[in-house]
mmCIF file of C-alpha atoms in Angstrom:
data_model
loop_
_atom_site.group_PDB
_atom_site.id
_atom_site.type_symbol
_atom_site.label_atom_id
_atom_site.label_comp_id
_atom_site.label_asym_id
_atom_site.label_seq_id
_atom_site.Cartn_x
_atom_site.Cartn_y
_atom_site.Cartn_z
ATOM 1 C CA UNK A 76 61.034 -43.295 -32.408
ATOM 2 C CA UNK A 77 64.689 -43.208 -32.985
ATOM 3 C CA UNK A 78 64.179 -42.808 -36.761
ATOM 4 C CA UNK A 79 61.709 -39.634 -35.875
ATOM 5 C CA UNK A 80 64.383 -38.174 -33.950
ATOM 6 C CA UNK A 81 66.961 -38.629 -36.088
ATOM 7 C CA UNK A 82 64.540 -36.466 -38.683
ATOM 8 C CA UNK A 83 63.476 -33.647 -36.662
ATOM 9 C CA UNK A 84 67.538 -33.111 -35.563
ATOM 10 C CA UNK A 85 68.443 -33.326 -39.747
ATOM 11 C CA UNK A 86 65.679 -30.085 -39.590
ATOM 12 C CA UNK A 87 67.992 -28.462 -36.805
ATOM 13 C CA UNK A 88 71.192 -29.312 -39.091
ATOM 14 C CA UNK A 89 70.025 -27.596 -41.436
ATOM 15 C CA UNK A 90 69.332 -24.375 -39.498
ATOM 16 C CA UNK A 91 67.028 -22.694 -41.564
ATOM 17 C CA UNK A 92 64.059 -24.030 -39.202
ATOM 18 C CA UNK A 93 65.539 -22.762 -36.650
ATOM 19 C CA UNK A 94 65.994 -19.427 -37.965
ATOM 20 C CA UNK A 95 62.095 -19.471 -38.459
ATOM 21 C CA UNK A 96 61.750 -20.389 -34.943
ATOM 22 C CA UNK A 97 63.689 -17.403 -33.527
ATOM 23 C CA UNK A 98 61.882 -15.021 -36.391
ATOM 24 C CA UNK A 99 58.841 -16.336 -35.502
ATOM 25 C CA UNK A 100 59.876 -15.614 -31.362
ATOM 26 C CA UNK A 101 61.250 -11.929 -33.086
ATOM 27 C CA UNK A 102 58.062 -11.142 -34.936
ATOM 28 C CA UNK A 103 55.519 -11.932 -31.961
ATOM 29 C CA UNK A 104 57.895 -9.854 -29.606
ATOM 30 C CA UNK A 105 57.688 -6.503 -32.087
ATOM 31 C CA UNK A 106 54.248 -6.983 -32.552
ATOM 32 C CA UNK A 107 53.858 -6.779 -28.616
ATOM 33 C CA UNK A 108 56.718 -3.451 -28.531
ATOM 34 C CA UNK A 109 53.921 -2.009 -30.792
ATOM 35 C CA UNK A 110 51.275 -2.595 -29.430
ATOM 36 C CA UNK A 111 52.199 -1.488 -25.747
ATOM 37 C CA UNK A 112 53.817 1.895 -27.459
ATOM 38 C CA UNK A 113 50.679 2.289 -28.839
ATOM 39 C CA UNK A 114 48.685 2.060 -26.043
ATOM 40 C CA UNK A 115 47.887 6.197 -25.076
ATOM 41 C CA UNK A 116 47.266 6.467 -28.860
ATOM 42 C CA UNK A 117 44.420 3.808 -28.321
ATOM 43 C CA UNK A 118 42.953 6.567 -26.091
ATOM 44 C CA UNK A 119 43.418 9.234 -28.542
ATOM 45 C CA UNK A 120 42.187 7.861 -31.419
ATOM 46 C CA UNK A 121 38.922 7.277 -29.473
ATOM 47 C CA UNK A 122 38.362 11.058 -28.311
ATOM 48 C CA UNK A 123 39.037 11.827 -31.823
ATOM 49 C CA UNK A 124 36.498 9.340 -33.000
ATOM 50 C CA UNK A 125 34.147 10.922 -30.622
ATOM 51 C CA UNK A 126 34.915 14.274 -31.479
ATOM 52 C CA UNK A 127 33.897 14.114 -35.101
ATOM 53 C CA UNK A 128 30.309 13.459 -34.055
ATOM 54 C CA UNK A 129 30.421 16.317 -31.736
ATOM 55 C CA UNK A 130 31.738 18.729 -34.595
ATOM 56 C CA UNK A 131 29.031 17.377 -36.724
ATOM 57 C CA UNK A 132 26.508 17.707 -34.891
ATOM 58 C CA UNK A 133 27.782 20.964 -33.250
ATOM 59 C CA UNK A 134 28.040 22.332 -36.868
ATOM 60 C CA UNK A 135 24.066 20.780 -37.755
ATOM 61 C CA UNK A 136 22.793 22.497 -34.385
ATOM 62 C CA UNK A 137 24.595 25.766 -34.907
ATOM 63 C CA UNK A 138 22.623 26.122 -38.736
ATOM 64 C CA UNK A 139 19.367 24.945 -37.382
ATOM 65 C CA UNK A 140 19.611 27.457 -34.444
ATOM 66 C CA UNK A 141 19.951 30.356 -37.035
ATOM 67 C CA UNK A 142 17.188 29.014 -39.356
ATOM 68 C CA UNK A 143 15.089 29.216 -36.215
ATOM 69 C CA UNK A 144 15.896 32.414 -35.650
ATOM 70 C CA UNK A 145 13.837 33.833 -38.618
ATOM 71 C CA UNK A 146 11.436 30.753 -39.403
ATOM 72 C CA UNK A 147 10.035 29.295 -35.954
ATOM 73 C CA UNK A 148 9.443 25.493 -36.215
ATOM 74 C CA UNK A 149 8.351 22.933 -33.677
ATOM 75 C CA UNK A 150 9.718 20.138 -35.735
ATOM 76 C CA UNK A 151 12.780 21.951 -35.891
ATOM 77 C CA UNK A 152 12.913 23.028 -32.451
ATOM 78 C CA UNK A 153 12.581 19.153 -31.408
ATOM 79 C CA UNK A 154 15.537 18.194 -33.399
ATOM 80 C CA UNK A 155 17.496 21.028 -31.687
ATOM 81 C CA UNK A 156 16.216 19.583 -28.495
ATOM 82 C CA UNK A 157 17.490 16.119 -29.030
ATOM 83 C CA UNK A 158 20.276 16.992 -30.991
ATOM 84 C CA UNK A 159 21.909 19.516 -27.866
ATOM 85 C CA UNK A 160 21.323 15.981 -25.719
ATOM 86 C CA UNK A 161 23.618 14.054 -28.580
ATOM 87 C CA UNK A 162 25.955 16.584 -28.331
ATOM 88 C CA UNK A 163 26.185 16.755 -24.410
ATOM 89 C CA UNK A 164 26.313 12.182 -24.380
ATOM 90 C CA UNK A 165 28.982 12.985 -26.700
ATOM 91 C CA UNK A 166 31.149 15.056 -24.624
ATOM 92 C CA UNK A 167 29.989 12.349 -21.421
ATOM 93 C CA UNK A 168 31.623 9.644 -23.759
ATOM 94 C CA UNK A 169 34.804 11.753 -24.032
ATOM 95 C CA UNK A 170 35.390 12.770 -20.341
ATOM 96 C CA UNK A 171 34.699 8.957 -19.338
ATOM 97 C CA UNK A 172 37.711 8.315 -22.037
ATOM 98 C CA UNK A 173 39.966 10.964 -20.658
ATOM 99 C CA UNK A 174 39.423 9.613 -16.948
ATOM 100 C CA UNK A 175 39.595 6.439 -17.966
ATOM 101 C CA UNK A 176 36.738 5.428 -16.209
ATOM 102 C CA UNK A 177 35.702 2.352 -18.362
ATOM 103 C CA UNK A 178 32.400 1.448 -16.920
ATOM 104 C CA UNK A 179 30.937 5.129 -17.510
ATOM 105 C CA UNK A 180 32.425 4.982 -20.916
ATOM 106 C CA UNK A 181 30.101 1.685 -21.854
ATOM 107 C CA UNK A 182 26.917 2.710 -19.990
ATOM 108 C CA UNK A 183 27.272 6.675 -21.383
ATOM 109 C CA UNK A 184 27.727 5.301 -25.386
ATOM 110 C CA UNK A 185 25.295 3.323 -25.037
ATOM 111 C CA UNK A 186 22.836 5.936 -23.824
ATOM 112 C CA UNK A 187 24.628 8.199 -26.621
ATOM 113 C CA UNK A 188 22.909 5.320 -29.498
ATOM 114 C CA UNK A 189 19.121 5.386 -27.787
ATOM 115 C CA UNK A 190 19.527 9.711 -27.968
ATOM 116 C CA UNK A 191 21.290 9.419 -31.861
ATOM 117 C CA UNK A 192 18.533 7.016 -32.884
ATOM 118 C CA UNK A 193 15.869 9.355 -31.807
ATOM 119 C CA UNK A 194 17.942 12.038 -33.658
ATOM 120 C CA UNK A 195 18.411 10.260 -37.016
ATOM 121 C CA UNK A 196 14.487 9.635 -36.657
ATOM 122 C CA UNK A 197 14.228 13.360 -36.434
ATOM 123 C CA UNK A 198 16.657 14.008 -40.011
ATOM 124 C CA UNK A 199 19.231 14.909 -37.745
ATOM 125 C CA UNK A 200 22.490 13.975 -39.039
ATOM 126 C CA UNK A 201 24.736 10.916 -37.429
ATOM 127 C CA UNK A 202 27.411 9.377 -38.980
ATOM 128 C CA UNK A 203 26.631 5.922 -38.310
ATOM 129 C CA UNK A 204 23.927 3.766 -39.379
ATOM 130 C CA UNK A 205 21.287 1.455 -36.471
ATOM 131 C CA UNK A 206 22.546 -1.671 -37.085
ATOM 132 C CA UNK A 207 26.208 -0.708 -36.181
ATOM 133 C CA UNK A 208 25.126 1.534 -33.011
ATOM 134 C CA UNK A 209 22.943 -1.984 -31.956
ATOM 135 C CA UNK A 210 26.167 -4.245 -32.526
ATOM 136 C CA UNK A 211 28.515 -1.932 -30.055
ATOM 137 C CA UNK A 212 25.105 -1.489 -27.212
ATOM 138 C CA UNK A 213 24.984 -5.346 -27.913
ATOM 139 C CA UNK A 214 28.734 -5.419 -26.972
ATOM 140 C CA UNK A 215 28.621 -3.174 -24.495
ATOM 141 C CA UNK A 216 25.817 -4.481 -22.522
ATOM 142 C CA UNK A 217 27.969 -7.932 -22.489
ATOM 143 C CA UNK A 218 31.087 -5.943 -21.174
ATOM 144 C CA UNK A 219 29.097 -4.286 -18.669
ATOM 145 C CA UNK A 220 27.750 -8.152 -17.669
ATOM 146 C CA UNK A 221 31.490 -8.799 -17.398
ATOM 147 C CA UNK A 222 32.970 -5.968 -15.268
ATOM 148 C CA UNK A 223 35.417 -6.065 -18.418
ATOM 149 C CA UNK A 224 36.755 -3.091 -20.630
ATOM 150 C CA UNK A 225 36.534 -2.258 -23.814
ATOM 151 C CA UNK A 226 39.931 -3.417 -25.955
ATOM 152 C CA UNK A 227 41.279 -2.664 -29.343
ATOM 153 C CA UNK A 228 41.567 -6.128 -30.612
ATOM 154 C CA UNK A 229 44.289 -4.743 -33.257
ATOM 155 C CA UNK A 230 46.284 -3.209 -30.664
ATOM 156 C CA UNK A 231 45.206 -5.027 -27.029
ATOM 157 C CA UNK A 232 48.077 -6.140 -24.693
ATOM 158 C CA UNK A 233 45.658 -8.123 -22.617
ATOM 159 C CA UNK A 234 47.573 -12.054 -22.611
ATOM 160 C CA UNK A 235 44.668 -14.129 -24.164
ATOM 161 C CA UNK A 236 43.627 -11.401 -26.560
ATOM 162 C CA UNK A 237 47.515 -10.717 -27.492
ATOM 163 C CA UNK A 238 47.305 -14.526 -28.319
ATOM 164 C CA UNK A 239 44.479 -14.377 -30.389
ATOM 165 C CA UNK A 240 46.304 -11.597 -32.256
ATOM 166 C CA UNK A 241 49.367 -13.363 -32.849
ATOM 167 C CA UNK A 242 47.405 -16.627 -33.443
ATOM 168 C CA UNK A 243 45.364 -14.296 -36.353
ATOM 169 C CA UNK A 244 48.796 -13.878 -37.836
ATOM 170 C CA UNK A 245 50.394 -17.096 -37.751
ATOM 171 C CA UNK A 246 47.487 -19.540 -38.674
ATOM 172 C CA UNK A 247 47.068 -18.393 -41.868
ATOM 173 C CA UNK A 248 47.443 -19.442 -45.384
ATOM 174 C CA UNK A 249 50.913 -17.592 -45.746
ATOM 175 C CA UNK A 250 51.927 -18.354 -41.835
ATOM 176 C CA UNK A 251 51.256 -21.971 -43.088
ATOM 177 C CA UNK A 252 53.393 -21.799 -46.639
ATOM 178 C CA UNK A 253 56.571 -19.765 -44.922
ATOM 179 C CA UNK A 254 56.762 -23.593 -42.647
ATOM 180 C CA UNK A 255 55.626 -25.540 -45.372
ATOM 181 C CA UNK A 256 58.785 -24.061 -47.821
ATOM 182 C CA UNK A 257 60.846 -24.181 -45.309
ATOM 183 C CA UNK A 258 59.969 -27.900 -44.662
ATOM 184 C CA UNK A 259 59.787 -29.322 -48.044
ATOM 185 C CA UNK A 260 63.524 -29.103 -49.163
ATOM 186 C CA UNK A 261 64.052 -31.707 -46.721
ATOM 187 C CA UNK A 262 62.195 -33.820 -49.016
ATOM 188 C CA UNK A 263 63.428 -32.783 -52.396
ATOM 189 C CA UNK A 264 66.593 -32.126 -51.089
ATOM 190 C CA UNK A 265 67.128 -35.526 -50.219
ATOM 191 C CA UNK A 266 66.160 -36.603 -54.105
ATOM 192 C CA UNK A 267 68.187 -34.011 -55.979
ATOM 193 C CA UNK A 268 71.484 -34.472 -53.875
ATOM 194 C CA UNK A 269 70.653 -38.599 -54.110
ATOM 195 C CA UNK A 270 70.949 -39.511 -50.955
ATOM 196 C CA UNK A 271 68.061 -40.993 -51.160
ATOM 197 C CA UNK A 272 69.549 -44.039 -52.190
ATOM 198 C CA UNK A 273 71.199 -44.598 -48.997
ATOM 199 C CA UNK A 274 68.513 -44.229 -47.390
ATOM 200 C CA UNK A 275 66.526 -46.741 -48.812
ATOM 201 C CA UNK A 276 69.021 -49.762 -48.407
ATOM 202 C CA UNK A 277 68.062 -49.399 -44.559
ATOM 203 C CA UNK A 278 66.520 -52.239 -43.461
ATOM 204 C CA UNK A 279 63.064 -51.010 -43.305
ATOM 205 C CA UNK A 280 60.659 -50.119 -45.939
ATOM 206 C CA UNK A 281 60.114 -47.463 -47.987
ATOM 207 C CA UNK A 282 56.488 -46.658 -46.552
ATOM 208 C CA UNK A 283 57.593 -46.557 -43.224
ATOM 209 C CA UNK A 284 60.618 -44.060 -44.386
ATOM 210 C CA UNK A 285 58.177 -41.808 -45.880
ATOM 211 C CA UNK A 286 55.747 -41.734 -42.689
ATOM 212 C CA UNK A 287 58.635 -41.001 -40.475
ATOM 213 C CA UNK A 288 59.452 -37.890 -42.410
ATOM 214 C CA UNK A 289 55.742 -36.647 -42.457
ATOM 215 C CA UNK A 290 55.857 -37.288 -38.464
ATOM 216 C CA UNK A 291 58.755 -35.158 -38.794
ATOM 217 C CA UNK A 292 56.946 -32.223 -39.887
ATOM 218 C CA UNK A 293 54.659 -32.419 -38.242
ATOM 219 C CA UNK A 294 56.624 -32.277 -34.798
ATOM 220 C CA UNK A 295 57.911 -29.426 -36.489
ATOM 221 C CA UNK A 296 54.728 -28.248 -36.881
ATOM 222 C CA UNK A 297 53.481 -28.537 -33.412
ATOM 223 C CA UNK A 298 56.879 -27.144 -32.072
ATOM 224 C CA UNK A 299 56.292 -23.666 -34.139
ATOM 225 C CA UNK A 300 52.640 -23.703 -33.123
ATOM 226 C CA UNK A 301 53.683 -24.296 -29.363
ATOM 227 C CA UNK A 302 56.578 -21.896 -29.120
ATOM 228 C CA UNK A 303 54.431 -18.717 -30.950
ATOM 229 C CA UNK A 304 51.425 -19.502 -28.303
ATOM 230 C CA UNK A 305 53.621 -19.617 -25.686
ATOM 231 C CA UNK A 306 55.689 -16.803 -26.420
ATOM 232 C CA UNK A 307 52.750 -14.223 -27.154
ATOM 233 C CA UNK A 308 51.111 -15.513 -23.926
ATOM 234 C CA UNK A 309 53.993 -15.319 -21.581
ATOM 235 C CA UNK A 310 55.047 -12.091 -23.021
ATOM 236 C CA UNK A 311 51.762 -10.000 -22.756
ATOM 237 C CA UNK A 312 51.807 -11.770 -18.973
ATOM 238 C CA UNK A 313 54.853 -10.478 -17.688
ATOM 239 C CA UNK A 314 54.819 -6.686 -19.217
ATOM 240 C CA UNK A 315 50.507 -6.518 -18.563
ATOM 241 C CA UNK A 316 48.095 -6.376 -15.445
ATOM 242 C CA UNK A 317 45.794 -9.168 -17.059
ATOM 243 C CA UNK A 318 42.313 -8.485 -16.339
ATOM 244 C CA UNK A 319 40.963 -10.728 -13.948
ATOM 245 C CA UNK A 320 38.015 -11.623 -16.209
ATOM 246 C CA UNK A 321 39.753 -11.689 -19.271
ATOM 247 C CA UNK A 322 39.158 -15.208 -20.678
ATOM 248 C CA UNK A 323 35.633 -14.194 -20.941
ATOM 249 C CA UNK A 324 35.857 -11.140 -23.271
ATOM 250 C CA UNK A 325 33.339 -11.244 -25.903
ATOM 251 C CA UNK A 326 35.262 -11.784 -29.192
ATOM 252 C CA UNK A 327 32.563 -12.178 -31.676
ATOM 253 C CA UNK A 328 28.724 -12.700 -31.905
ATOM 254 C CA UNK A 329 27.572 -15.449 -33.717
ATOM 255 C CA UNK A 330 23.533 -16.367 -34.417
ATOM 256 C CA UNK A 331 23.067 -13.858 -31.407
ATOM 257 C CA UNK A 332 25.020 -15.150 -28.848
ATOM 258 C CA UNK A 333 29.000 -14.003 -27.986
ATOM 259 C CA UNK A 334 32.088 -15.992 -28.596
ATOM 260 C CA UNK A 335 34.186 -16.172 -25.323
ATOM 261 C CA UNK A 336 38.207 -14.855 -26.097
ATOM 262 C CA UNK A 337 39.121 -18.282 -24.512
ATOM 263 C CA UNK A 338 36.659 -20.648 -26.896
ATOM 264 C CA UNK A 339 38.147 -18.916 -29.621
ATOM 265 C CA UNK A 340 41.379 -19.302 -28.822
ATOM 266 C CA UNK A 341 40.764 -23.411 -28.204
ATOM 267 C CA UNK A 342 38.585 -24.172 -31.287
ATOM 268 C CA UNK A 343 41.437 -21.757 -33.306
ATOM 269 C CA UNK A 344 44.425 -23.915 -32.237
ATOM 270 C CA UNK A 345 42.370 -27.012 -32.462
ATOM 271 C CA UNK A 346 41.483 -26.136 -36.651
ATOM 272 C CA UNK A 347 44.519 -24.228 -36.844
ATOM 273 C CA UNK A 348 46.324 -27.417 -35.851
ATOM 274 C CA UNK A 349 44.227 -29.722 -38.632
ATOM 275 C CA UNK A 350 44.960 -26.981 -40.882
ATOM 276 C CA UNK A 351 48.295 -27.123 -40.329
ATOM 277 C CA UNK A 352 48.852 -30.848 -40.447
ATOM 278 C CA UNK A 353 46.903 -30.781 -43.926
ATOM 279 C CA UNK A 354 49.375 -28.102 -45.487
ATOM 280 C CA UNK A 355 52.575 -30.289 -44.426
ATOM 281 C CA UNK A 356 50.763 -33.479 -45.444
ATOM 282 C CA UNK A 357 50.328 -31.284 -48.627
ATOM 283 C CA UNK A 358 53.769 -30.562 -49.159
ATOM 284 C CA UNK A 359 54.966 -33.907 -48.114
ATOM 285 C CA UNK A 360 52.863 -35.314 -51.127
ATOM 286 C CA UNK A 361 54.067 -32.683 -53.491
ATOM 287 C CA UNK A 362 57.788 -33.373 -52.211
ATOM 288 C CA UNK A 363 57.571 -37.226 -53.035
ATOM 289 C CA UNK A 364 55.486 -37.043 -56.173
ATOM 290 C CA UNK A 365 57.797 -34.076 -57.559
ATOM 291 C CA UNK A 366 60.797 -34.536 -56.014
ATOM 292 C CA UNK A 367 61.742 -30.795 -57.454
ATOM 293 C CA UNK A 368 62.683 -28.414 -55.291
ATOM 294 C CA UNK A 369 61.540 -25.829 -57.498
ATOM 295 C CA UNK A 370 58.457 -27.208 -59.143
ATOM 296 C CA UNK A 371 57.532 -28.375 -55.243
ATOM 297 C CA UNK A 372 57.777 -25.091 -54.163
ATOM 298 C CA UNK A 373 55.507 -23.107 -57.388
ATOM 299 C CA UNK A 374 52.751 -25.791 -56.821
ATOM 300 C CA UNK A 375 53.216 -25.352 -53.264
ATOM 301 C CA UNK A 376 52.504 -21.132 -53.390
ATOM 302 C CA UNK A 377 49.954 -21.437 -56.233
ATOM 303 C CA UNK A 378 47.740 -23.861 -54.161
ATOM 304 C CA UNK A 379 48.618 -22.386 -50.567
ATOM 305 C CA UNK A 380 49.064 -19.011 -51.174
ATOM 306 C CA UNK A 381 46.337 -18.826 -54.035
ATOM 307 C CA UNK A 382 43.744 -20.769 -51.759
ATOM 308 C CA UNK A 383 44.097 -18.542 -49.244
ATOM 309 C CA UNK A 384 43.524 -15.109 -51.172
ATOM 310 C CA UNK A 385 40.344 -16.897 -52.522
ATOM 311 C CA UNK A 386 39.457 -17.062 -49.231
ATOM 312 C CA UNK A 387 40.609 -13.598 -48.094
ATOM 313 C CA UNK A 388 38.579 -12.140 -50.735
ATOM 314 C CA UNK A 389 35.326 -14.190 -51.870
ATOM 315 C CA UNK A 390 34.936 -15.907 -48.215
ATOM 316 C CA UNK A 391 35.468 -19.884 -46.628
ATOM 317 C CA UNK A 392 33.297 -22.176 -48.822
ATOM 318 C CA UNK A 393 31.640 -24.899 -46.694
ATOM 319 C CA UNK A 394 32.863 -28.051 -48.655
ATOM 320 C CA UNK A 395 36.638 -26.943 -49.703
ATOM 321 C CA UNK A 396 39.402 -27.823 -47.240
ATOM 322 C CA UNK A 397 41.295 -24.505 -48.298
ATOM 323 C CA UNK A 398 38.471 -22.364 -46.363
ATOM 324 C CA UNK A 399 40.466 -23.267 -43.246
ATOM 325 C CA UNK A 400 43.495 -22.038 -43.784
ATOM 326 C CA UNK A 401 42.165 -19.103 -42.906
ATOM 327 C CA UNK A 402 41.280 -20.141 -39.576
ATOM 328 C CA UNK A 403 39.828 -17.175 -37.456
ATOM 329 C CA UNK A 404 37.650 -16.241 -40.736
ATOM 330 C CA UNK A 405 36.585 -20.211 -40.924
ATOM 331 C CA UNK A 406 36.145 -20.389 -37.322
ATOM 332 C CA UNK A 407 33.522 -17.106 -37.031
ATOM 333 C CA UNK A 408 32.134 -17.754 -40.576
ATOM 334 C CA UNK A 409 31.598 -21.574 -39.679
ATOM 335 C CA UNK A 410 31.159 -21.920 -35.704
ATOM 336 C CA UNK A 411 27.896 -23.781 -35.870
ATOM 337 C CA UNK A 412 29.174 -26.697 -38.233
ATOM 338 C CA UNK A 413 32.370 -26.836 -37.426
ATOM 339 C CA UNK A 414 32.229 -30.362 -37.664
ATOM 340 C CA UNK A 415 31.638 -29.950 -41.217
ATOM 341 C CA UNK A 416 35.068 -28.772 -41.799
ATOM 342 C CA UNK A 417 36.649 -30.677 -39.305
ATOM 343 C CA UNK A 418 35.648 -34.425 -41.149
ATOM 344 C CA UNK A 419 36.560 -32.385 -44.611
ATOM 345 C CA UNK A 420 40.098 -31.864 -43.101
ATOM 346 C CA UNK A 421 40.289 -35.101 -42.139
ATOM 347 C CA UNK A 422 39.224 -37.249 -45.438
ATOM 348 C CA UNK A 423 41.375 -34.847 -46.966
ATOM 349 C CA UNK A 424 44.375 -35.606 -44.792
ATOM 350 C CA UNK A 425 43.525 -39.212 -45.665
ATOM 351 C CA UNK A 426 43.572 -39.214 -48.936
ATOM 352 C CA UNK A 427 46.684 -36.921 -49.064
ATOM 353 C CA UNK A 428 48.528 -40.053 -47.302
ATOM 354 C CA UNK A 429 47.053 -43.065 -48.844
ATOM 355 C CA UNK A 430 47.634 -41.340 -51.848
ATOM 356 C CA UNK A 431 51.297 -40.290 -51.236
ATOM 357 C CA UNK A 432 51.588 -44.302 -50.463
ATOM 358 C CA UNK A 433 50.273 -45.411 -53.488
ATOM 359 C CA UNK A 434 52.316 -43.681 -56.456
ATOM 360 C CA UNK A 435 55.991 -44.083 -54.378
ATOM 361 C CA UNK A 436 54.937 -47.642 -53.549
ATOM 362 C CA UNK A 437 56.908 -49.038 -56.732
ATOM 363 C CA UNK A 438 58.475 -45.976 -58.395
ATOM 364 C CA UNK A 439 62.444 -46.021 -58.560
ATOM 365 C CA UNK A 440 64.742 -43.584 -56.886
#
């Protein structure tokens, strides 16, 4: 234990973990300003949303009235019909915005989608196709069931949802490398400035050395992990009025059913914590196979950083441990086997150790 501590206070020393530590505190705390700044924009971006189907329509019902005019059609007149009843749902949408009155706002969209449906049937035009008017009524309906509003999940002050946000951001394949680079030179470092040869006429072995250090980042690991959480949840608390139900805010459907804001955010910390423990194990190998600062570092961005735009852009793949460090994406993509990643992350932690073991067991300094 004493060895431990003596490694996570040489990561103080060196004060460049601790600047990402008060960055990290910096960046969460912004994100927040922004967010709460942006707040009666939320509002106005959704009457202007709104309005655009009311225009369209408007402008639809307005040229259909005038063909009327000169070439009577009971097809014609129907669509009218339905589409003056869009039109008026439309403007019910927008004055349950304005008045902020977020139960009438759910139950009066939702009514909007039957009328639009029956309008689109009719070749009237609507700007949005069925399935994506069934996914909001489907989320709607579950608000409704849970007294709860509706929240921009880019923008949302609400504590656990602000955490979630944050959490988006930091357990990520760069959130991971910008800890991981930061980490590593304590490895290297150690090699190129050779005082690593001090170290190892200690009286205890080399193996032990090695796992110490690893237990060193991760401690660092956790500490990061802990203090963002924390620090987006504590923050949102004391500047929000958290909504009584808010731990049950539908977050995502999966197979039918709704992911809970509060299961996400406990299965997220519990792969974004194996995630993170595999990218440090991953640079600790790299640091004591290499023992480069700067060839540590390329292989470090090529595999993190590269494994995690593969992911960003062609979707997690079931069987390759990189899928998770993208862990919200991972987490949605893969909630129903997420054991299936979980024993991947941990055979590959494994063999990242046992392997780390085996080719310093006899090599020189």
């Amino acid at each position: 234990m004493s060895l431990l501590l003596f490694e996570f206070k040489k990561l103080f020393r060196s004060k460049l973990f601790l600047y990402f530590l008060v960055f990290s505190i910096i960046a969460v705390t912004l994100l927040f300003v922004r967010n709460f700044w942006q707040q009666e924009s939320v509002r106005a971006e959704k009457i202007t949303y709104f309005s655009k189907f009311a225009r369209d329509v408007s402008m639809e019902l307005e040229g259909n009235r005038k063909v009327l005019e000169d070439n009577p059609s009971p097809e014609l007149e129907e669509q009218v019909r339905i589409g003056s009843m869009v039109y008026s749902q439309i403007n019910e949408v927008v004055n349950a915005i304005q008045s902020q009155h977020s139960m009438d706002e759910l139950t009066t969209e939702n009514t909007l989608y039957q009328t639009a449906k029956q309008y689109k049937a009719l070749d009237g035009t609507f700007y949005l196709s069925e399935s994506e008017m069934d996914r909001v009524t489907r989320l709607n309906d579950q608000l409704i069931r849970e007294g709860l509003p509706k929240e921009d999940l880019k923008l949302t002050i609400q504590p656990l949802l602000f955490t979630q946000l944050v959490l988006s951001y930091a357990l990520t394949g760069f959130g991971f490398l910008a800890l991981l680079l930061i980490l590593l030179s304590s490895v290297t470092g150690e090699y190129e400035e050779k005082n690593i040869r001090l170290v190892y006429t200690l009286p205890f072995s080399r193996a032990r050395y090695m796992l110490i250090k690893l237990g060193s980042f991760l401690v660092a690991g956790v500490v990061w992990l802990t203090i963002v959480t924390v620090s987006a949840y504590t923050l949102a608390s004391q500047f929000t009025d958290a909504l009584e139900n808010q731990s049950a805010y539908p977050f995502a459907e999966v197979e039918g059913n709704w992911i809970q804001i509060a299961d996400v955010i406990q299965n997220g910390l519990v792969l974004g914590g194996m995630a993170l423990i595999l990218v440090l194990t991953f640079g600790w190998f790299i640091g004591y196979t290499f023992r480069s600062t700067l060839l540590s570092y390329l292989i470090a961005i090529l595999v993190v950083a590269g494994g995690a735009l593969l992911v960003i852009n062609g979707g997690p793949f079931q069987w390759n441990p990189l899928s998770a460090l993208q862990v919200q994406q991972t987490l949605i993509d893969q909630y129903s086997t997420q054991w299936r990643i979980y024993l991947l992350l941990l055979f590959s932690i494994a063999l990242l150790v046992m392997g780390t073991l085996s080719i310093n067991r006899k090599r020189g300094v």
